[in-house]
Amino acid sequence: DAGVTQSPTHLIKTRGQQVTLRCSPKSGHDTVSWYQQALGQGPQFIFQYYEEEERQRGNFPDRFSGHQFPNYSSELNVNALLLGDSALYLCASIPSGGDAEAFFGQGTRLTVV
Amino acid sequence: AQSVTQLDSQVPVFEEAPVELRCNYSSSVSVYLFWYVQYPNQGLQLLLKYLSGSTLVESINGFEAEFNKSQTSFHLRKPSVHISDTAEYFCAVSTLYNTDKLIFGTGTRLQVFP
């Protein structure tokens, strides 16, 4: 059983560009959350998707948007990239009716130059 | 709103010594508590969790944490650390009303020396 997989593992973008990050949840998990982990900080909740809808959102600007597909995979899009968007982006999947345990992928390291 | 405080940003210890990583939380509602570990260039792995029941929870690799409601703490301990325990450790909370949203502390870097 594959765990949570994220792609790409690393990428470098220029200020002002747009980026799309991808996440495939664990088999049987229908809820996907995205977190931003800046260097030296703990992960910060961006938003969560369930049944292809954004269910809740953290304190992030509208430049951050997402999507969930019928197979429960998800994308995180960031527009108009800023230097401060450089971080490790983590995807977590959660089973429906589970005991609150989130399973994390290895993350995508985004560097904005 | 909930918050998590990890007072120690770095904890250096020698191999086979005991260690305690401190975590305090703030919440006006009941919480679930978690410890995650992050090895270099990797994602987060759940180490242990407290949902209800016994306030002392243990992991398979010798770590334990005790939920102390009166002190709003969930400190992580291990009686004898190994070199392989070197990693970043994050304490996190979620609420009973929003179990899917984790609030993390800033992390504690455990460095084990030979």
Short mmCIF file of C-alpha atoms in Angstrom, two decimals:
data_model
loop_
_atom_site.label_atom_id
_atom_site.label_comp_id
_atom_site.label_asym_id
_atom_site.label_seq_id
_atom_site.Cartn_x
_atom_site.Cartn_y
_atom_site.Cartn_z
CA ASP A 1 0.00 0.00 0.00
CA ALA A 2 1.61 3.22 -1.15
CA GLY A 3 1.67 6.04 1.32
CA VAL A 4 1.05 9.68 0.55
CA THR A 5 3.01 10.68 -2.55
CA GLN A 6 3.86 14.21 -3.60
CA SER A 7 5.38 15.58 -6.77
CA PRO A 8 7.69 17.12 -7.63
CA THR A 9 10.14 16.70 -4.74
CA HIS A 10 11.97 19.93 -5.50
CA LEU A 11 11.45 22.87 -7.79
CA ILE A 12 12.75 26.37 -8.32
CA LYS A 13 10.56 29.20 -9.54
CA THR A 14 11.01 32.90 -10.19
CA ARG A 15 9.10 35.64 -8.39
CA GLY A 16 5.75 36.31 -10.06
CA GLN A 17 5.45 32.85 -11.56
CA GLN A 18 2.77 30.30 -10.79
CA VAL A 19 3.31 26.78 -9.44
CA THR A 20 1.25 23.61 -9.09
CA LEU A 21 2.07 20.91 -6.56
CA ARG A 22 0.45 17.48 -6.57
CA CYS A 23 -0.54 14.96 -3.93
CA SER A 24 -1.92 11.44 -4.03
CA PRO A 25 -3.40 10.32 -0.70
CA LYS A 26 -3.17 6.92 0.88
CA SER A 27 -5.57 4.35 -0.45
CA GLY A 28 -8.94 4.72 1.24
CA HIS A 29 -8.30 8.29 2.41
CA ASP A 30 -10.76 10.87 1.11
CA THR A 31 -9.57 14.02 2.88
CA VAL A 32 -6.45 15.95 1.93
CA SER A 33 -4.87 18.82 3.83
CA TRP A 34 -2.00 21.06 2.74
CA TYR A 35 0.58 22.61 5.05
CA GLN A 36 3.39 25.11 4.51
CA GLN A 37 6.57 24.61 6.52
CA ALA A 38 8.95 27.55 6.33
CA LEU A 39 12.58 26.98 7.28
CA GLY A 40 12.94 26.54 11.02
CA GLN A 41 9.19 26.64 11.63
CA GLY A 42 6.40 24.18 12.26
CA PRO A 43 3.91 23.38 9.52
CA GLN A 44 1.09 25.88 9.01
CA PHE A 45 -2.34 24.73 7.82
CA ILE A 46 -3.23 26.10 4.37
CA PHE A 47 -6.52 24.37 3.54
CA GLN A 48 -8.32 21.06 3.39
CA TYR A 49 -10.29 19.32 0.66
CA TYR A 50 -13.08 16.78 1.04
CA GLU A 51 -15.48 15.56 -1.65
CA GLU A 52 -13.79 17.90 -4.13
CA GLU A 53 -14.66 20.98 -2.07
CA GLU A 54 -12.52 23.21 0.11
CA ARG A 55 -13.82 22.40 3.58
CA GLN A 56 -11.71 24.75 5.68
CA ARG A 57 -8.92 27.23 5.20
CA GLY A 58 -6.10 28.66 7.24
CA ASN A 59 -4.79 32.19 7.21
CA PHE A 60 -3.37 32.23 3.68
CA PRO A 61 -4.11 34.69 0.86
CA ASP A 62 -6.21 33.90 -2.18
CA ARG A 63 -3.02 33.39 -4.18
CA PHE A 64 -3.12 29.92 -2.65
CA SER A 65 -5.79 27.76 -4.21
CA GLY A 66 -6.43 24.08 -4.60
CA HIS A 67 -8.39 21.35 -6.19
CA GLN A 68 -9.41 17.79 -5.40
CA PHE A 69 -10.19 15.26 -8.08
CA PRO A 70 -12.73 12.40 -8.00
CA ASN A 71 -9.93 9.95 -7.17
CA TYR A 72 -9.16 12.10 -4.07
CA SER A 73 -5.81 13.33 -5.38
CA SER A 74 -5.21 17.02 -4.92
CA GLU A 75 -3.33 20.00 -6.30
CA LEU A 76 -2.05 23.11 -4.59
CA ASN A 77 -1.66 26.18 -6.80
CA VAL A 78 0.21 29.31 -5.84
CA ASN A 79 0.01 32.39 -8.08
CA ALA A 80 2.25 35.45 -8.20
CA LEU A 81 4.99 33.78 -6.21
CA LEU A 82 6.85 35.77 -3.58
CA LEU A 83 10.25 35.06 -2.07
CA GLY A 84 8.43 34.33 1.19
CA ASP A 85 6.59 31.44 -0.41
CA SER A 86 9.82 29.44 -0.33
CA ALA A 87 9.07 26.51 1.95
CA LEU A 88 8.43 22.79 2.24
CA TYR A 89 4.85 22.07 1.23
CA LEU A 90 3.38 19.03 2.92
CA CYS A 91 0.30 17.09 1.98
CA ALA A 92 -1.54 15.04 4.58
CA SER A 93 -4.27 12.51 3.99
CA ILE A 94 -6.89 11.49 6.51
CA PRO A 95 -9.28 8.56 6.37
CA SER A 96 -12.98 9.25 6.71
CA GLY A 97 -14.24 8.30 10.13
CA GLY A 98 -10.71 7.76 11.33
CA ASP A 99 -9.20 8.57 14.69
CA ALA A 100 -7.71 11.89 13.62
CA GLU A 101 -4.39 10.47 12.45
CA ALA A 102 -2.99 12.38 9.49
CA PHE A 103 -0.44 10.69 7.22
CA PHE A 104 2.08 13.03 5.63
CA GLY A 105 3.94 12.86 2.37
CA GLN A 106 7.63 13.72 2.04
CA GLY A 107 6.82 17.18 0.81
CA THR A 108 7.74 19.44 -2.09
CA ARG A 109 10.60 21.85 -1.50
CA LEU A 110 9.75 25.09 -3.33
CA THR A 111 12.43 27.71 -3.76
CA VAL A 112 11.44 31.11 -5.15
CA VAL A 113 14.29 33.21 -6.51
CA ALA B 1 -7.95 29.55 19.19
CA GLN B 2 -5.39 26.91 19.95
CA SER B 3 -1.64 27.30 20.21
CA VAL B 4 1.35 25.10 20.93
CA THR B 5 4.59 26.15 22.58
CA GLN B 6 7.81 24.19 22.36
CA LEU B 7 10.18 26.17 24.54
CA ASP B 8 13.37 24.38 23.52
CA SER B 9 14.44 24.94 19.94
CA GLN B 10 17.43 22.60 20.35
CA VAL B 11 18.21 19.82 22.81
CA PRO B 12 21.71 18.30 22.67
CA VAL B 13 22.25 15.03 24.55
CA PHE B 14 24.74 12.19 24.62
CA GLU B 15 23.82 8.73 23.47
CA GLU B 16 22.14 6.56 26.14
CA ALA B 17 21.18 9.62 28.21
CA PRO B 18 17.55 10.39 29.05
CA VAL B 19 15.77 13.22 27.29
CA GLU B 20 12.62 15.29 27.72
CA LEU B 21 11.18 17.52 25.01
CA ARG B 22 8.68 19.98 26.40
CA CYS B 23 5.31 20.89 24.90
CA ASN B 24 2.63 23.15 26.32
CA TYR B 25 -0.64 23.98 24.65
CA SER B 26 -3.41 26.51 25.00
CA SER B 27 -7.03 25.76 24.18
CA SER B 28 -10.47 26.64 25.53
CA VAL B 29 -11.87 23.28 24.36
CA SER B 30 -10.78 19.68 24.69
CA VAL B 31 -7.91 18.65 22.47
CA TYR B 32 -6.19 15.73 20.89
CA LEU B 33 -2.39 15.80 21.20
CA PHE B 34 0.31 14.48 18.91
CA TRP B 35 4.05 14.20 18.56
CA TYR B 36 5.47 13.99 15.05
CA VAL B 37 9.09 13.35 14.07
CA GLN B 38 10.79 14.71 10.98
CA TYR B 39 14.07 13.26 9.75
CA PRO B 40 16.23 15.36 7.38
CA ASN B 41 14.65 15.95 3.98
CA GLN B 42 11.57 13.94 4.88
CA GLY B 43 7.95 14.52 5.78
CA LEU B 44 6.36 14.06 9.18
CA GLN B 45 5.85 10.71 10.84
CA LEU B 46 3.44 10.24 13.72
CA LEU B 47 5.32 9.19 16.84
CA LEU B 48 2.43 8.96 19.31
CA LYS B 49 -0.93 10.48 20.08
CA TYR B 50 -3.32 11.10 22.95
CA LEU B 51 -7.01 10.96 22.15
CA SER B 52 -8.57 9.79 25.41
CA GLY B 53 -8.14 7.25 28.17
CA SER B 54 -4.78 6.67 29.82
CA THR B 55 -2.79 9.87 30.05
CA LEU B 56 0.48 8.03 29.41
CA VAL B 57 1.00 7.01 25.79
CA GLU B 58 3.93 5.11 24.33
CA SER B 59 5.50 4.66 20.92
CA ILE B 60 7.02 1.48 19.52
CA ASN B 61 10.56 2.90 19.66
CA GLY B 62 10.70 3.71 23.35
CA PHE B 63 9.31 7.25 23.49
CA GLU B 64 6.46 8.12 25.84
CA ALA B 65 4.41 11.23 26.55
CA GLU B 66 2.08 12.12 29.37
CA PHE B 67 -0.98 14.31 29.02
CA ASN B 68 -1.25 16.68 31.98
CA LYS B 69 -4.50 18.61 31.73
CA SER B 70 -3.89 20.83 34.77
CA GLN B 71 -0.53 21.96 33.41
CA THR B 72 -1.69 21.86 29.77
CA SER B 73 1.41 19.90 28.86
CA PHE B 74 2.31 16.88 26.75
CA HIS B 75 6.04 16.39 27.28
CA LEU B 76 7.89 13.73 25.32
CA ARG B 77 10.43 11.52 27.11
CA LYS B 78 12.82 8.72 26.36
CA PRO B 79 14.94 7.04 29.06
CA SER B 80 17.88 6.27 26.75
CA VAL B 81 18.39 7.90 23.34
CA HIS B 82 20.21 6.57 20.30
CA ILE B 83 22.10 8.35 17.55
CA SER B 84 19.24 7.45 15.23
CA ASP B 85 16.84 9.57 17.32
CA THR B 86 18.49 12.71 15.96
CA ALA B 87 15.65 14.57 14.24
CA GLU B 88 13.19 17.44 14.54
CA TYR B 89 10.23 16.78 16.83
CA PHE B 90 6.94 18.61 16.53
CA CYS B 91 4.13 18.74 19.05
CA ALA B 92 0.65 19.34 17.62
CA VAL B 93 -2.95 19.69 18.75
CA SER B 94 -6.34 19.40 17.17
CA THR B 95 -9.72 19.90 18.78
CA LEU B 96 -12.54 17.43 19.23
CA TYR B 97 -14.64 19.69 17.01
CA ASN B 98 -12.06 19.92 14.25
CA THR B 99 -9.94 16.81 14.40
CA ASP B 100 -8.51 17.25 10.91
CA LYS B 101 -6.75 20.59 11.42
CA LEU B 102 -3.43 20.29 13.21
CA ILE B 103 -1.81 23.23 14.99
CA PHE B 104 1.94 22.68 15.31
CA GLY B 105 4.61 24.04 17.57
CA THR B 106 7.83 25.42 16.15
CA GLY B 107 9.70 22.19 16.73
CA THR B 108 12.61 20.95 18.84
CA ARG B 109 15.80 19.77 17.24
CA LEU B 110 17.10 16.72 19.14
CA GLN B 111 20.80 16.19 18.51
CA VAL B 112 22.26 12.98 19.93
CA PHE B 113 26.06 12.85 20.24
CA PRO B 114 28.17 9.68 20.55
#
